[in-house]
Amino acid sequence: DAGITQSPRYKITETGRQVTLMCHQTWSHSYMFWYRQDLGHGLRLIYYSAAADITDKGEVPDGYVVSRSKTENFPLTLESATRSQTSVYFCASSESRGGSSYNEQFFGPGTRLTVL
Amino acid sequence: QKEVEQNSGPLSVPEGAIASLNCTYSDRVSQSFFWYRQYSGKSPELIMSIYSNGDKEDGRFTAQLNKASQYVSLLIRDSQPSDSATYLCAVGVFQGAQKLVFGQGTRLTINP
């Protein structure tokens, strides 16, 4: 199916473990983003990528690592999970219009992560 | 001051009435503005985008933008119970990439 998918949809892990959240899009969008959503903080940008092999930090990058070897995939890794990383994680993508600021972002279904 | 501010609600509106959602933003160079709808437990869904001053209509939804006042709003006409959701205002600025800054959302309840 076309669109943007995330896996797993739900994950429970323990403090200190490494966790990787997957994001896959079939639109060939250049830009991909990772957000976390927490009560009281709304949606916050963790990392983004403008193209394969180009990534940059967002508002709350500490404790997270990303890579983008293929345009369609943008995995997010928590190298050593902490309880404060319990959250709902959303991946999003958008087209590139030559530097235009008019790009709409489309979101995946989200991953609910609990760190015990 | 938060970059994008919304009244968190809850906003309660009777079915069939007009729901009015408001958003202010602080960055004067912002060029693009979006409204997302988020049902409980679901992901944000883009419902409106607006880039120029004035009104933009799409079905029962109208987005209004006033850059001088740094204000964007969403009107929902003939509100339906299915419109009950949290509405997120997002403001875009191009800084190496199109980034969106989100407000914390307004929870809207439509009462039958």
Short mmCIF file of C-alpha atoms in Angstrom, two decimals:
data_model
loop_
_atom_site.label_atom_id
_atom_site.label_comp_id
_atom_site.label_asym_id
_atom_site.label_seq_id
_atom_site.Cartn_x
_atom_site.Cartn_y
_atom_site.Cartn_z
CA ASP A 1 0.00 0.00 0.00
CA ALA A 2 1.17 3.49 -0.78
CA GLY A 3 1.82 5.93 2.04
CA ILE A 4 3.91 6.08 5.16
CA THR A 5 4.16 3.20 7.60
CA GLN A 6 5.79 2.75 10.97
CA SER A 7 6.81 -0.34 12.86
CA PRO A 8 6.37 -1.57 15.44
CA ARG A 9 3.11 0.14 16.39
CA TYR A 10 3.63 -0.67 20.06
CA LYS A 11 6.84 -1.43 21.91
CA ILE A 12 7.67 -2.06 25.54
CA THR A 13 11.32 -2.11 26.50
CA GLU A 14 13.53 -1.73 29.52
CA THR A 15 15.85 1.06 30.55
CA GLY A 16 19.25 0.76 28.90
CA ARG A 17 18.15 -1.34 25.94
CA GLN A 18 18.60 -0.28 22.34
CA VAL A 19 15.42 0.22 20.37
CA THR A 20 14.94 0.99 16.68
CA LEU A 21 11.74 2.43 15.29
CA MET A 22 11.20 2.02 11.57
CA CYS A 23 9.63 4.41 9.11
CA HIS A 24 8.95 3.64 5.45
CA GLN A 25 7.33 5.84 2.79
CA THR A 26 6.34 4.99 -0.75
CA TRP A 27 5.85 8.54 -2.08
CA SER A 28 9.55 9.12 -2.85
CA HIS A 29 9.37 12.24 -0.70
CA SER A 30 12.73 13.89 -0.16
CA TYR A 31 12.13 15.04 3.39
CA MET A 32 11.46 12.82 6.37
CA PHE A 33 10.97 13.77 10.00
CA TRP A 34 10.74 12.19 13.42
CA TYR A 35 8.58 13.74 16.13
CA ARG A 36 7.66 12.76 19.63
CA GLN A 37 4.35 13.70 21.19
CA ASP A 38 3.95 14.07 24.93
CA LEU A 39 1.21 15.51 27.08
CA GLY A 40 2.06 19.07 27.93
CA HIS A 41 4.68 19.37 25.19
CA GLY A 42 2.81 18.72 21.99
CA LEU A 43 4.73 17.56 18.93
CA ARG A 44 8.47 18.11 19.04
CA LEU A 45 10.94 17.52 16.22
CA ILE A 46 13.70 15.03 17.01
CA TYR A 47 15.58 14.70 13.71
CA TYR A 48 14.92 15.34 10.06
CA SER A 49 16.44 14.37 6.75
CA ALA A 50 16.47 16.32 3.51
CA ALA A 51 17.60 13.37 1.38
CA ALA A 52 19.45 10.07 1.60
CA ASP A 53 22.60 10.46 3.72
CA ILE A 54 21.60 13.98 4.83
CA THR A 55 20.27 14.28 8.37
CA ASP A 56 20.12 17.05 10.95
CA LYS A 57 19.04 17.62 14.52
CA GLY A 58 15.71 19.01 15.53
CA GLU A 59 14.54 20.42 18.83
CA VAL A 60 15.09 17.35 21.06
CA PRO A 61 17.80 15.10 19.52
CA ASP A 62 19.63 13.94 22.66
CA GLY A 63 19.56 10.18 23.14
CA TYR A 64 18.50 9.46 19.56
CA VAL A 65 20.35 8.43 16.41
CA VAL A 66 19.07 8.39 12.84
CA SER A 67 20.29 7.20 9.49
CA ARG A 68 18.98 7.38 5.97
CA SER A 69 20.73 5.11 3.52
CA LYS A 70 17.67 4.85 1.26
CA THR A 71 15.18 7.57 0.37
CA GLU A 72 12.21 5.50 1.53
CA ASN A 73 13.49 4.52 4.99
CA PHE A 74 14.30 6.64 8.02
CA PRO A 75 14.93 4.56 11.16
CA LEU A 76 15.18 6.14 14.60
CA THR A 77 17.36 4.42 17.21
CA LEU A 78 17.33 4.94 20.94
CA GLU A 79 20.81 3.73 21.82
CA SER A 80 20.14 3.32 25.55
CA ALA A 81 16.49 3.87 26.32
CA THR A 82 15.46 5.95 29.33
CA ARG A 83 12.07 6.33 30.99
CA SER A 84 11.89 9.92 29.76
CA GLN A 85 11.79 8.53 26.21
CA THR A 86 8.42 6.95 26.86
CA SER A 87 6.29 8.68 24.27
CA VAL A 88 4.40 8.37 21.02
CA TYR A 89 6.71 8.71 18.03
CA PHE A 90 5.53 9.93 14.66
CA CYS A 91 7.35 9.83 11.38
CA ALA A 92 6.38 12.30 8.66
CA SER A 93 7.42 13.05 5.11
CA SER A 94 7.11 15.86 2.60
CA GLU A 95 8.11 16.69 -0.94
CA SER A 96 10.89 19.07 -1.79
CA ARG A 97 9.96 22.08 -3.89
CA GLY A 98 13.37 23.61 -4.43
CA GLY A 99 13.62 25.29 -1.05
CA SER A 100 10.00 26.37 -0.85
CA SER A 101 8.57 26.64 2.62
CA TYR A 102 5.22 25.42 1.39
CA ASN A 103 5.73 21.72 1.83
CA GLU A 104 2.97 19.85 3.53
CA GLN A 105 3.95 17.09 5.91
CA PHE A 106 2.11 13.76 6.07
CA PHE A 107 2.29 11.60 9.14
CA GLY A 108 2.62 7.89 9.74
CA PRO A 109 0.37 6.05 12.21
CA GLY A 110 2.83 6.36 15.10
CA THR A 111 4.67 4.05 17.48
CA ARG A 112 3.73 4.00 21.15
CA LEU A 113 6.91 3.31 23.10
CA THR A 114 7.01 2.49 26.80
CA VAL A 115 10.34 2.31 28.62
CA LEU A 116 10.12 0.51 31.96
CA GLN B 1 6.46 33.22 24.79
CA LYS B 2 5.64 30.01 22.94
CA GLU B 3 6.23 30.10 19.19
CA VAL B 4 2.74 28.86 18.35
CA GLU B 5 -0.07 29.33 20.81
CA GLN B 6 -3.50 27.80 20.88
CA ASN B 7 -6.21 27.70 23.49
CA SER B 8 -6.06 24.13 24.79
CA GLY B 9 -9.81 23.99 25.37
CA PRO B 10 -11.81 21.96 25.66
CA LEU B 11 -14.04 23.85 23.28
CA SER B 12 -17.59 22.62 23.31
CA VAL B 13 -19.87 23.42 20.37
CA PRO B 14 -23.42 22.20 19.64
CA GLU B 15 -23.97 20.11 16.54
CA GLY B 16 -24.73 22.24 13.50
CA ALA B 17 -23.04 25.35 14.88
CA ILE B 18 -19.79 26.98 13.75
CA ALA B 19 -16.64 25.98 15.60
CA SER B 20 -13.91 28.61 15.67
CA LEU B 21 -10.32 27.63 16.46
CA ASN B 22 -7.59 30.21 16.87
CA CYS B 23 -3.81 30.25 16.72
CA THR B 24 -1.17 32.93 17.10
CA TYR B 25 2.49 32.68 16.18
CA SER B 26 5.56 34.66 17.08
CA ASP B 27 7.91 34.33 14.07
CA ARG B 28 7.14 37.10 11.57
CA VAL B 29 9.01 35.35 8.74
CA SER B 30 6.67 32.34 8.80
CA GLN B 31 5.31 31.69 5.32
CA SER B 32 3.09 28.62 5.61
CA PHE B 33 0.36 27.60 7.98
CA PHE B 34 -1.39 24.32 8.50
CA TRP B 35 -4.25 22.82 10.43
CA TYR B 36 -4.08 19.18 11.43
CA ARG B 37 -6.85 17.12 12.98
CA GLN B 38 -5.90 14.41 15.45
CA TYR B 39 -8.36 11.89 16.78
CA SER B 40 -7.53 10.27 20.10
CA GLY B 41 -4.89 7.58 19.63
CA LYS B 42 -4.35 8.47 15.98
CA SER B 43 -1.81 10.44 14.01
CA PRO B 44 -2.22 14.06 12.85
CA GLU B 45 -4.09 14.42 9.58
CA LEU B 46 -3.61 17.48 7.39
CA ILE B 47 -6.93 19.20 6.73
CA MET B 48 -6.01 22.71 5.61
CA SER B 49 -3.00 24.69 4.46
CA ILE B 50 -2.86 28.43 3.85
CA TYR B 51 -0.08 30.66 2.60
CA SER B 52 -1.62 34.03 1.77
CA ASN B 53 -3.60 36.54 3.77
CA GLY B 54 -7.34 36.07 3.63
CA ASP B 55 -9.68 33.13 3.61
CA LYS B 56 -9.36 29.68 2.08
CA GLU B 57 -12.38 27.43 1.96
CA ASP B 58 -12.56 23.66 1.56
CA GLY B 59 -15.95 22.14 2.11
CA ARG B 60 -17.08 22.89 5.65
CA PHE B 61 -13.64 24.18 6.61
CA THR B 62 -12.36 27.74 6.23
CA ALA B 63 -8.85 28.80 7.16
CA GLN B 64 -8.17 32.48 7.78
CA LEU B 65 -4.75 34.09 7.83
CA ASN B 66 -3.72 37.56 8.98
CA LYS B 67 0.06 37.89 8.80
CA ALA B 68 0.06 41.46 10.15
CA SER B 69 -1.62 40.25 13.33
CA GLN B 70 0.26 36.91 13.26
CA TYR B 71 -3.01 35.11 13.54
CA VAL B 72 -4.50 32.06 11.84
CA SER B 73 -7.88 30.51 12.47
CA LEU B 74 -10.00 27.56 11.40
CA LEU B 75 -13.75 27.68 11.10
CA ILE B 76 -15.80 24.52 10.89
CA ARG B 77 -19.33 25.10 9.65
CA ASP B 78 -22.24 22.77 10.35
CA SER B 79 -20.20 20.99 13.03
CA GLN B 80 -20.71 17.25 13.28
CA PRO B 81 -19.94 14.86 16.18
CA SER B 82 -17.26 13.36 13.90
CA ASP B 83 -15.44 16.70 14.06
CA SER B 84 -14.69 16.05 17.74
CA ALA B 85 -10.90 15.84 17.87
CA THR B 86 -7.83 17.83 18.79
CA TYR B 87 -6.88 20.44 16.20
CA LEU B 88 -3.21 21.29 15.84
CA CYS B 89 -2.00 24.54 14.35
CA ALA B 90 1.40 24.29 12.66
CA VAL B 91 3.59 27.07 11.33
CA GLY B 92 6.27 26.43 8.76
CA VAL B 93 9.59 28.12 8.28
CA PHE B 94 12.25 27.07 5.79
CA GLN B 95 15.55 26.65 7.65
CA GLY B 96 17.47 24.17 5.54
CA ALA B 97 14.31 22.17 5.40
CA GLN B 98 10.64 22.84 5.81
CA LYS B 99 10.17 22.65 9.54
CA LEU B 100 6.86 22.80 11.29
CA VAL B 101 6.38 24.23 14.76
CA PHE B 102 3.20 22.95 16.35
CA GLY B 103 0.88 24.47 18.88
CA GLN B 104 -0.27 22.21 21.68
CA GLY B 105 -3.67 21.78 20.10
CA THR B 106 -7.26 22.66 20.91
CA ARG B 107 -9.57 19.86 21.96
CA LEU B 108 -12.94 20.29 20.28
CA THR B 109 -16.10 18.48 21.32
CA ILE B 110 -19.26 18.64 19.22
CA ASN B 111 -22.34 17.95 21.30
CA PRO B 112 -25.28 16.22 19.57
#
